[in-house]
Backbone as JSON, one array per atom type, in Angstrom:
{
  "sequence": "XXXXXXXXXXXXXXXXXXXXXXXXXXXXXXXXXXXXXXXXXXXXXXXXXXXXXXXXXXXXXXXXXXXXXXXXXXXXXXXXXXXXXXXXXXXXXXXXXXXXXXXXXXXXXXXXXXXXXXXXXXXXXXXXXXXXXXXXXXXXX",
  "N": [[20.68, 14.18, -8.99], [17.71, 15.87, -9.2], [15.84, 18.74, -7.31], [12.6, 18.33, -5.68], [8.88, 16.67, -5.79], [8.92, 15.02, -7.84], [11.48, 13.93, -8.43], [11.96, 12.44, -5.7], [10.07, 10.68, -6.4], [11.15, 9.09, -8.66], [13.19, 8.14, -7.38], [15.2, 5.24, -5.84], [13.77, 4.63, -3.17], [11.2, 5.91, -3.64], [10.11, 4.14, -5.69], [9.39, 1.95, -3.62], [7.04, -0.34, -2.09], [4.63, -0.62, -0.07], [4.52, -3.03, 1.35], [7.54, -3.84, 1.41], [8.27, -2.24, 3.38], [6.3, -2.51, 5.67], [5.27, -3.62, 9.22], [5.14, -6.86, 9.88], [4.54, -8.47, 12.15], [1.84, -7.93, 13.93], [0.31, -6.65, 16.68], [-3.15, -7.63, 17.56], [-6.34, -7.26, 18.13], [-9.6, -8.68, 19.07], [-13.16, -7.66, 19.21], [-14.35, -7.84, 21.86], [-12.55, -7.71, 23.4], [-11.02, -6.6, 26.39], [-10.8, -3.17, 27.12], [-8.52, -1.92, 28.72], [-6.59, -3.88, 28.46], [-6.01, -3.77, 25.7], [-4.84, -1.4, 26.01], [-2.57, -2.05, 27.54], [-1.48, -3.45, 25.57], [-0.22, -1.48, 24.05], [1.54, -0.41, 25.73], [3.95, -1.89, 25.04], [4.84, -0.91, 22.63], [2.99, -0.38, 20.79], [1.35, 1.94, 19.08], [-1.29, 1.86, 18.31], [-4.04, -0.33, 17.92], [-5.21, -2.79, 15.85], [-8.42, -4.06, 15.14], [-9.93, -7.19, 14.53], [-11.66, -9.86, 13.13], [-12.84, -13.13, 13.79], [-11.96, -14.41, 11.65], [-9.77, -12.8, 11.01], [-10.38, -10.49, 9.73], [-10.3, -6.88, 9.04], [-12.12, -4.94, 11.4], [-11.73, -2.82, 12.73], [-9.92, -0.12, 14.58], [-7.95, 0.62, 17.67], [-6.74, 3.36, 18.92], [-4.21, 5.22, 21.0], [-5.52, 7.89, 21.25], [-8.28, 7.03, 21.17], [-8.36, 5.62, 23.46], [-8.21, 7.49, 25.08], [-9.95, 9.21, 24.84], [-12.33, 7.61, 26.1], [-11.24, 7.28, 28.72], [-11.49, 9.88, 29.33], [-14.01, 10.4, 29.34], [-14.93, 9.27, 31.39], [-15.01, 6.63, 31.71], [-13.98, 3.22, 32.99], [-11.07, 1.74, 31.69], [-11.08, -1.03, 32.14], [-13.87, -1.68, 32.25], [-14.94, -1.52, 29.6], [-14.93, -2.34, 26.02], [-13.08, -3.21, 23.49], [-14.55, -3.04, 20.79], [-16.66, -1.18, 21.69], [-15.12, 1.44, 21.58], [-13.4, 1.35, 19.79], [-12.19, 2.7, 16.36], [-14.25, 2.46, 13.81], [-14.25, 0.61, 10.51], [-11.78, 1.54, 9.64], [-9.01, 3.61, 7.83], [-7.1, 1.79, 5.55], [-4.35, 0.23, 3.67], [-2.92, -1.63, 1.11], [-0.27, -3.97, 0.67], [0.79, -3.7, -1.78], [0.56, -0.9, -2.0], [2.04, 2.5, -3.2], [4.89, 3.83, -1.97], [4.96, 6.72, -1.88], [2.49, 7.11, -2.58], [1.35, 6.31, 0.27], [2.45, 7.96, 1.85], [0.84, 10.61, 1.54], [-1.47, 9.55, 2.14], [-1.0, 9.06, 4.93], [-0.4, 11.68, 5.63], [-2.59, 13.48, 4.39], [-4.69, 12.68, 6.27], [-3.64, 12.82, 8.95], [-2.58, 10.79, 10.2], [-0.62, 8.27, 12.05], [-0.05, 5.99, 11.78], [-1.64, 2.92, 9.61], [-3.51, 0.36, 8.7], [-2.35, -2.82, 7.4], [-3.81, -4.59, 4.56], [-5.03, -7.39, 2.68], [-6.22, -8.45, -0.13], [-8.8, -9.32, 0.39], [-9.31, -8.13, 2.84], [-8.42, -8.72, 5.0], [-6.06, -8.64, 7.72], [-2.73, -7.77, 7.5], [-0.3, -6.85, 8.07], [1.03, -3.87, 9.6], [1.92, -0.4, 9.16], [3.56, 2.5, 9.55], [4.43, 5.73, 10.13], [7.29, 6.19, 10.88], [8.25, 3.82, 9.53], [8.11, 4.44, 7.45], [10.39, 6.5, 7.07], [12.57, 5.04, 7.83], [12.36, 3.26, 5.59], [13.21, 4.97, 3.93], [15.75, 6.01, 4.53], [17.06, 3.39, 4.71], [17.13, 3.09, 1.89], [18.08, 5.62, 0.24], [21.04, 5.16, 0.95]],
  "CA": [[19.1, 14.28, -8.8], [17.08, 17.42, -9.08], [14.91, 18.4, -6.16], [11.24, 18.19, -5.97], [8.68, 15.68, -5.3], [8.83, 14.21, -9.04], [12.86, 13.48, -8.2], [11.84, 11.5, -4.94], [9.15, 9.68, -6.81], [11.69, 8.25, -9.29], [14.5, 7.54, -6.58], [14.96, 4.24, -5.05], [12.6, 5.15, -2.21], [9.86, 5.99, -4.73], [9.83, 2.79, -6.24], [9.36, 1.13, -2.95], [5.82, -0.21, -2.0], [4.32, -0.81, 1.52], [5.25, -4.57, 1.77], [8.68, -3.33, 1.79], [8.57, -1.52, 4.78], [5.47, -2.53, 6.85], [5.76, -4.54, 9.99], [4.18, -8.06, 9.67], [4.17, -8.54, 13.28], [1.04, -6.87, 14.52], [-0.55, -7.0, 17.6], [-4.29, -7.29, 17.14], [-7.69, -7.74, 19.46], [-11.03, -8.8, 18.96], [-14.07, -6.36, 19.71], [-14.68, -8.05, 23.14], [-11.35, -7.69, 24.21], [-11.01, -5.28, 27.38], [-9.69, -1.75, 26.39], [-7.61, -2.27, 29.61], [-5.51, -4.89, 27.6], [-5.43, -2.95, 24.35], [-4.02, -0.06, 26.3], [-1.23, -2.76, 27.75], [-0.44, -3.75, 24.21], [0.49, -0.11, 23.67], [2.81, 0.0, 26.68], [4.6, -2.57, 24.7], [5.34, -0.06, 21.61], [2.05, -0.59, 19.73], [0.36, 2.68, 19.19], [-2.44, 1.65, 17.43], [-4.36, -1.96, 17.65], [-6.28, -3.37, 14.74], [-9.25, -4.93, 15.97], [-10.03, -8.04, 13.59], [-13.06, -10.83, 13.57], [-12.47, -14.34, 14.02], [-11.22, -14.74, 10.18], [-8.34, -11.95, 10.61], [-10.71, -9.46, 8.94], [-10.22, -5.9, 9.87], [-12.95, -4.55, 11.47], [-11.71, -1.28, 13.26], [-8.86, 0.34, 15.14], [-8.39, 1.62, 18.85], [-5.52, 4.39, 18.95], [-4.19, 6.06, 22.22], [-6.47, 8.68, 21.4], [-9.65, 6.5, 21.52], [-8.35, 5.02, 24.93], [-8.04, 8.57, 26.34], [-11.5, 9.74, 24.84], [-12.57, 7.06, 26.93], [-10.79, 8.06, 30.16], [-11.95, 11.66, 29.27], [-15.54, 10.48, 29.34], [-15.29, 8.79, 33.14], [-14.92, 5.54, 31.67], [-12.73, 2.57, 33.31], [-10.54, 0.51, 30.75], [-11.59, -2.74, 32.36], [-15.19, -1.93, 32.02], [-15.18, -1.37, 28.42], [-14.61, -3.31, 25.3], [-12.46, -2.82, 22.26], [-15.66, -2.76, 20.03], [-17.04, -0.18, 22.05], [-14.53, 2.43, 21.58], [-12.75, 1.74, 18.16], [-13.05, 3.51, 15.05], [-14.81, 1.52, 12.77], [-13.63, 0.88, 9.2], [-10.35, 2.27, 9.67], [-8.38, 3.71, 6.62], [-6.28, 0.74, 5.42], [-3.59, 0.33, 2.8], [-2.4, -2.97, 0.59], [1.23, -4.05, 0.38], [1.26, -2.67, -3.01], [0.57, 0.55, -2.17], [3.35, 2.62, -3.22], [5.09, 4.72, -0.27], [4.35, 8.22, -1.89], [0.7, 7.4, -1.93], [1.42, 5.96, 1.63], [2.8, 9.24, 2.52], [-0.5, 11.44, 1.21], [-2.76, 9.01, 3.09], [-0.85, 9.6, 6.41], [-0.27, 13.54, 5.94], [-4.07, 14.07, 4.57], [-5.45, 12.4, 7.43], [-3.47, 13.11, 9.94], [-2.52, 9.65, 10.73], [0.61, 7.88, 12.69], [0.11, 4.44, 11.13], [-2.44, 2.18, 8.93], [-3.56, -1.15, 9.05], [-2.54, -3.22, 5.93], [-4.9, -5.44, 4.3], [-5.01, -8.19, 1.47], [-7.23, -7.81, -1.08], [-10.01, -9.81, 1.2], [-9.83, -7.13, 3.94], [-7.78, -9.39, 6.33], [-5.0, -8.01, 8.34], [-1.35, -8.63, 7.31], [0.55, -6.12, 8.51], [0.8, -2.39, 9.8], [2.9, 0.59, 8.93], [3.56, 3.94, 10.49], [5.56, 7.11, 9.83], [8.47, 5.57, 11.11], [8.67, 2.55, 8.8], [8.5, 5.22, 5.87], [11.48, 7.23, 7.39], [13.34, 3.92, 7.92], [12.69, 3.16, 4.44], [13.81, 6.27, 2.93], [17.12, 6.3, 4.79], [18.03, 2.35, 3.66], [16.91, 3.25, 0.01], [19.17, 6.63, 0.19], [22.12, 5.11, 1.16]],
  "C": [[18.68, 15.88, -8.71], [15.88, 17.5, -7.8], [13.11, 18.56, -6.46], [10.49, 16.97, -5.75], [8.79, 14.24, -6.74], [10.65, 13.42, -8.73], [12.65, 12.24, -7.08], [10.94, 10.16, -5.49], [9.9, 9.1, -7.71], [12.92, 7.77, -8.6], [14.17, 6.5, -6.16], [13.69, 4.17, -4.35], [11.43, 5.25, -2.62], [9.08, 4.9, -5.46], [9.01, 1.86, -5.15], [7.52, 0.71, -2.62], [5.56, -0.61, -0.16], [4.6, -2.12, 2.14], [6.64, -4.32, 1.92], [8.97, -3.08, 2.71], [7.7, -1.63, 6.16], [6.15, -3.37, 7.85], [4.58, -5.72, 9.79], [3.88, -8.44, 11.07], [3.34, -7.71, 13.94], [0.28, -7.76, 15.79], [-1.69, -6.62, 17.64], [-5.05, -7.87, 18.26], [-8.83, -7.89, 18.76], [-11.92, -7.54, 19.27], [-14.41, -6.59, 21.17], [-13.36, -8.1, 23.95], [-11.29, -6.16, 25.04], [-10.38, -4.32, 26.91], [-8.52, -1.7, 27.25], [-6.53, -2.96, 28.96], [-5.19, -4.23, 26.36], [-4.49, -1.94, 24.87], [-2.64, -0.88, 27.15], [-0.68, -3.14, 26.51], [0.17, -2.41, 23.82], [1.51, 0.24, 24.5], [3.99, -0.73, 25.84], [5.08, -1.94, 22.96], [4.19, -0.05, 20.69], [1.17, 0.93, 19.88], [-1.0, 2.97, 18.73], [-2.5, 0.13, 17.78], [-5.32, -2.06, 16.76], [-6.91, -4.22, 15.43], [-9.77, -6.04, 14.73], [-11.17, -9.09, 14.27], [-12.04, -12.06, 13.75], [-11.72, -14.73, 12.6], [-10.04, -13.9, 9.84], [-8.88, -10.75, 9.83], [-10.75, -8.3, 9.56], [-11.46, -5.37, 10.05], [-12.83, -2.73, 12.07], [-10.24, -1.25, 13.87], [-8.79, 1.16, 16.59], [-6.65, 2.54, 18.76], [-5.52, 4.81, 20.65], [-5.0, 7.17, 22.86], [-8.01, 8.06, 21.89], [-9.52, 6.33, 22.93], [-8.56, 6.55, 25.84], [-9.17, 9.51, 26.27], [-12.28, 8.9, 25.84], [-12.52, 7.25, 28.46], [-11.44, 9.56, 30.37], [-13.55, 11.3, 29.81], [-16.16, 9.75, 30.71], [-15.34, 7.28, 32.84], [-13.8, 4.52, 32.03], [-12.62, 1.59, 32.0], [-11.16, -0.64, 31.22], [-13.07, -2.81, 32.37], [-15.71, -1.68, 30.65], [-14.39, -1.95, 27.21], [-13.84, -2.59, 24.02], [-13.46, -2.22, 21.23], [-16.28, -1.4, 20.36], [-16.43, 1.29, 21.9], [-13.74, 2.7, 20.08], [-13.17, 2.33, 17.57], [-12.96, 2.29, 14.47], [-14.61, 1.57, 11.84], [-12.52, 1.97, 8.88], [-9.97, 2.46, 7.96], [-7.45, 2.4, 6.52], [-5.8, 1.25, 4.07], [-3.37, -0.9, 2.17], [-1.0, -2.81, 0.62], [1.78, -3.62, -0.82], [0.97, -1.18, -3.07], [1.87, 1.08, -2.4], [3.53, 3.93, -1.88], [4.94, 6.34, -0.71], [2.9, 8.07, -1.57], [0.67, 7.32, -0.43], [1.58, 7.37, 2.47], [1.56, 10.24, 2.53], [-1.59, 10.72, 2.29], [-2.47, 9.17, 4.89], [-0.82, 11.11, 6.7], [-1.78, 14.14, 5.88], [-5.05, 13.76, 5.55], [-4.91, 12.42, 8.55], [-3.03, 11.74, 10.88], [-0.9, 9.18, 11.09], [0.92, 6.54, 11.97], [-1.44, 4.0, 10.88], [-2.23, 0.81, 8.9], [-3.19, -1.21, 7.61], [-3.36, -4.46, 5.98], [-4.44, -6.34, 3.09], [-6.08, -7.84, 0.85], [-8.53, -8.61, -0.63], [-10.2, -8.8, 2.21], [-9.02, -7.86, 5.33], [-6.37, -8.73, 6.68], [-3.69, -8.65, 8.02], [0.05, -8.0, 7.65], [0.22, -4.68, 9.1], [2.23, -1.29, 9.51], [2.61, 1.93, 9.47], [4.67, 4.67, 9.85], [7.26, 6.32, 9.75], [9.37, 4.71, 10.23], [8.86, 3.54, 7.63], [9.78, 5.86, 5.82], [12.59, 6.33, 7.21], [13.74, 3.54, 6.38], [13.51, 3.99, 3.44], [15.36, 6.5, 3.52], [18.0, 4.89, 4.11], [17.83, 2.56, 2.34], [18.03, 4.51, -0.22], [20.57, 6.36, 0.23], [22.97, 4.14, 0.18]]
}
């Protein structure tokens, strides 16, 4: 195998899609969920929590950064909702997105994870940088 991005793109890893590496069990919340509850989800290992409507459609995302920003503004997390602090219309990918494209999305936007949606915008998973690394290690062995 030669060095360079083309070689990686042509490898077993380079042919993977988000669907092969994403986490399908996603902890999500709605716009009315207290920010304190969202923070508690993060204690269970979820660094960002997608915000969905009653039909599972992605509306936004609350990250640790969003929670810290609320705290820095003097807000108590049990007095604000996810809808008030979420990043609306977040970047997302589909399960058919190629891993090389996913790397670009994450790196170019300085993201740790992105929600995965179907063709109608419904949340079906989440994918993080560590999922990419795990997929790489598994594909290259």
